[in-house]
Amino acid sequence: LAKTTQPISMDSYEGQEVNITCSHNNIATNDYITWYQQFPSQGPRFIIQGYKTKVTNEVASLFIPADRKSSTLSLPRVSLSDTAVYYCLVGDKNNAGNMLTFGGGTRLMVKP
Amino acid sequence: GAGVSQSPSNKVTEKGKDVELRCDPISGHTALYWYRQRLGQGLEFLIYFQGNSAPDKSGLPSDRFSAERTGESVSTLTIQRTQQEDSAVYLCASSARGRATEAFFGQGTRLTVV
């Protein structure tokens, strides 16, 4: 079971870039790295997924080094509305099963 | 079609009563997950259904918890003889075949046991 480790909390200010790093030393060959965002009183929302190198979409960028033992979620120019909990997961996208395991996540607080 | 739908959105029940929570996944999604989230905590995996395969029940905390799914559609999570520690938000998610890590979540059912 690929376990992930990420900081419990982070603070930032509006307009700054935020980088959240996740460690997954035991990641398997077939595992993808996926990040979710959860606002209070809502279910988590998929934001980005990658296998290696770099992935970018309209919400975030995901950087994955060659050894894939860690990954970094980058949120450009955050706003107050980016205050949320961010979860890093690893799993086989063809058969996640109970491997779709959410840890405690990183609680990001964006301040004005 | 529409997203994952859960009902009821809120449920208050007396200790010792049974409750049934419902999840309507996105049409065509083969996988369905149930999670429990206590206040201020992360998500705790409960059970996973994939198509017509036997469900993975490894996360169910006790035999008071059970879940069923009809084919690839509606699922119900039943908690018997509720206890105060069962108070939490119960979240359901579904995903398409080959995209198991891209799960879509419902808004959850907030269960309060008094």
Short mmCIF file of N, CA, C and O in Angstrom, two decimals, chain A residues 34 36 38 41-44 46 49 87 91-98 100 102-103 107, chain B residues 33 35 37 40-43 45 48 56 58 91 98-103 105-107 110:
data_model
loop_
_atom_site.label_atom_id
_atom_site.label_comp_id
_atom_site.label_asym_id
_atom_site.label_seq_id
_atom_site.Cartn_x
_atom_site.Cartn_y
_atom_site.Cartn_z
N THR A 34 -2.55 11.58 -7.69
CA THR A 34 -3.77 12.35 -7.87
C THR A 34 -3.94 13.31 -6.69
O THR A 34 -3.67 12.94 -5.55
N TYR A 36 -6.69 15.98 -4.75
CA TYR A 36 -8.06 16.41 -4.57
C TYR A 36 -8.09 17.65 -3.68
O TYR A 36 -7.20 17.87 -2.86
N GLN A 38 -10.77 19.84 -1.08
CA GLN A 38 -12.03 19.75 -0.35
C GLN A 38 -12.32 21.04 0.39
O GLN A 38 -11.53 21.45 1.26
N SER A 41 -17.77 21.47 4.21
CA SER A 41 -19.14 21.00 3.94
C SER A 41 -19.36 20.51 2.51
O SER A 41 -20.50 20.51 2.02
N GLN A 42 -18.28 20.13 1.85
CA GLN A 42 -18.41 19.57 0.50
C GLN A 42 -17.58 18.30 0.39
O GLN A 42 -16.65 18.09 1.18
N GLY A 43 -17.90 17.46 -0.59
CA GLY A 43 -17.06 16.32 -0.87
C GLY A 43 -15.80 16.74 -1.60
O GLY A 43 -15.75 17.81 -2.20
N PRO A 44 -14.75 15.93 -1.57
CA PRO A 44 -13.52 16.27 -2.30
C PRO A 44 -13.77 16.37 -3.80
O PRO A 44 -14.69 15.76 -4.34
N PHE A 46 -11.68 16.25 -7.56
CA PHE A 46 -10.46 15.95 -8.30
C PHE A 46 -9.93 17.22 -8.92
O PHE A 46 -10.68 17.99 -9.55
N GLN A 49 -4.00 15.08 -11.98
CA GLN A 49 -3.40 13.75 -11.88
C GLN A 49 -2.20 13.67 -12.83
O GLN A 49 -2.25 14.26 -13.91
N TYR A 87 -5.61 16.92 -0.70
CA TYR A 87 -5.22 15.53 -0.46
C TYR A 87 -4.38 15.00 -1.62
O TYR A 87 -4.72 15.20 -2.79
N GLY A 91 -2.43 5.64 -6.65
CA GLY A 91 -3.21 4.46 -6.93
C GLY A 91 -3.20 4.11 -8.40
O GLY A 91 -2.89 4.95 -9.26
N ASP A 92 -3.59 2.89 -8.68
CA ASP A 92 -3.67 2.39 -10.06
C ASP A 92 -5.01 2.83 -10.64
O ASP A 92 -6.06 2.43 -10.14
N LYS A 93 -4.99 3.63 -11.66
CA LYS A 93 -6.25 4.18 -12.15
C LYS A 93 -7.14 3.13 -12.80
O LYS A 93 -8.31 3.38 -13.05
N ASN A 94 -6.57 1.96 -13.05
CA ASN A 94 -7.40 0.89 -13.61
C ASN A 94 -8.05 0.04 -12.53
O ASN A 94 -8.95 -0.74 -12.81
N ASN A 95 -7.59 0.18 -11.30
CA ASN A 95 -8.15 -0.62 -10.21
C ASN A 95 -7.77 -0.03 -8.87
O ASN A 95 -7.00 -0.62 -8.13
N ALA A 96 -8.29 1.15 -8.56
CA ALA A 96 -7.89 1.81 -7.31
C ALA A 96 -8.40 1.03 -6.10
O ALA A 96 -7.68 0.86 -5.13
N GLY A 97 -9.61 0.61 -6.14
CA GLY A 97 -10.18 -0.14 -5.03
C GLY A 97 -9.99 0.58 -3.72
O GLY A 97 -10.12 1.80 -3.63
N ASN A 98 -9.64 -0.15 -2.71
CA ASN A 98 -9.43 0.50 -1.42
C ASN A 98 -8.08 1.21 -1.36
O ASN A 98 -7.68 1.70 -0.33
N LEU A 100 -7.71 3.84 -3.00
CA LEU A 100 -8.08 5.25 -3.08
C LEU A 100 -8.19 5.75 -1.64
O LEU A 100 -9.28 5.96 -1.12
N PHE A 102 -7.43 8.31 1.39
CA PHE A 102 -7.20 9.72 1.72
C PHE A 102 -6.56 9.79 3.10
O PHE A 102 -7.09 9.27 4.06
N GLY A 103 -5.43 10.45 3.18
CA GLY A 103 -4.84 10.70 4.47
C GLY A 103 -5.46 11.93 5.09
O GLY A 103 -6.59 12.29 4.77
N ARG A 107 -4.09 21.31 5.12
CA ARG A 107 -5.07 22.39 5.28
C ARG A 107 -4.41 23.70 4.90
O ARG A 107 -3.53 24.20 5.61
N TYR B 33 -17.73 4.12 -4.10
CA TYR B 33 -17.03 4.11 -2.81
C TYR B 33 -17.90 4.78 -1.75
O TYR B 33 -18.60 5.74 -2.03
N TYR B 35 -17.24 6.56 2.11
CA TYR B 35 -16.27 7.04 3.07
C TYR B 35 -17.02 7.65 4.26
O TYR B 35 -18.15 8.11 4.12
N GLN B 37 -16.34 10.67 7.21
CA GLN B 37 -15.46 11.79 7.60
C GLN B 37 -15.98 12.41 8.88
O GLN B 37 -17.04 13.04 8.90
N GLY B 40 -13.36 17.60 11.15
CA GLY B 40 -11.96 17.99 11.18
C GLY B 40 -10.97 16.89 10.83
O GLY B 40 -9.76 17.10 10.93
N GLN B 41 -11.49 15.75 10.39
CA GLN B 41 -10.62 14.62 10.08
C GLN B 41 -10.58 14.34 8.58
O GLN B 41 -11.34 14.93 7.80
N GLY B 42 -9.70 13.44 8.18
CA GLY B 42 -9.64 13.00 6.79
C GLY B 42 -10.73 12.00 6.48
O GLY B 42 -11.58 11.70 7.32
N LEU B 43 -10.72 11.48 5.27
CA LEU B 43 -11.72 10.51 4.86
C LEU B 43 -11.30 9.10 5.25
O LEU B 43 -10.17 8.69 5.02
N PHE B 45 -11.98 5.23 4.55
CA PHE B 45 -12.57 4.30 3.59
C PHE B 45 -13.47 3.30 4.30
O PHE B 45 -13.11 2.74 5.34
N TYR B 48 -16.05 -0.57 -1.06
CA TYR B 48 -15.83 -0.30 -2.48
C TYR B 48 -16.54 -1.35 -3.31
O TYR B 48 -16.41 -2.54 -3.06
N ASP B 56 -15.43 -4.84 -1.72
CA ASP B 56 -14.34 -4.82 -0.75
C ASP B 56 -14.88 -4.16 0.52
O ASP B 56 -15.05 -2.94 0.54
N SER B 58 -13.42 -4.20 3.50
CA SER B 58 -12.36 -4.20 4.50
C SER B 58 -12.37 -2.98 5.41
O SER B 58 -11.79 -3.02 6.49
N LEU B 91 -19.75 10.06 2.90
CA LEU B 91 -19.55 10.50 1.52
C LEU B 91 -19.54 9.31 0.58
O LEU B 91 -18.96 8.27 0.88
N GLY B 98 -11.52 2.34 -15.79
CA GLY B 98 -10.24 2.82 -16.28
C GLY B 98 -9.83 4.18 -15.74
O GLY B 98 -8.78 4.70 -16.08
N ARG B 99 -10.69 4.75 -14.90
CA ARG B 99 -10.40 6.08 -14.32
C ARG B 99 -10.69 6.04 -12.82
O ARG B 99 -11.30 6.96 -12.26
N ALA B 100 -10.24 4.97 -12.19
CA ALA B 100 -10.61 4.72 -10.80
C ALA B 100 -10.09 5.79 -9.85
O ALA B 100 -10.64 5.97 -8.77
N THR B 101 -9.03 6.49 -10.22
CA THR B 101 -8.49 7.50 -9.32
C THR B 101 -9.12 8.87 -9.53
O THR B 101 -8.80 9.81 -8.82
N GLU B 102 -10.01 8.98 -10.50
CA GLU B 102 -10.72 10.24 -10.72
C GLU B 102 -12.16 10.06 -10.24
O GLU B 102 -13.09 9.88 -11.03
N ALA B 103 -12.31 10.10 -8.94
CA ALA B 103 -13.62 9.86 -8.35
C ALA B 103 -14.40 11.16 -8.22
O ALA B 103 -13.84 12.22 -7.94
N PHE B 105 -17.40 12.94 -6.11
CA PHE B 105 -18.04 12.80 -4.80
C PHE B 105 -19.40 13.49 -4.76
O PHE B 105 -19.61 14.52 -5.41
N GLY B 106 -20.28 12.92 -3.94
CA GLY B 106 -21.52 13.59 -3.62
C GLY B 106 -21.29 14.60 -2.50
O GLY B 106 -20.17 14.76 -2.02
N GLN B 107 -22.36 15.28 -2.11
CA GLN B 107 -22.26 16.31 -1.08
C GLN B 107 -22.25 15.69 0.32
O GLN B 107 -21.96 16.38 1.29
N ARG B 110 -24.91 14.17 6.38
CA ARG B 110 -24.45 14.47 7.74
C ARG B 110 -25.33 13.72 8.73
O ARG B 110 -26.52 14.01 8.85
#
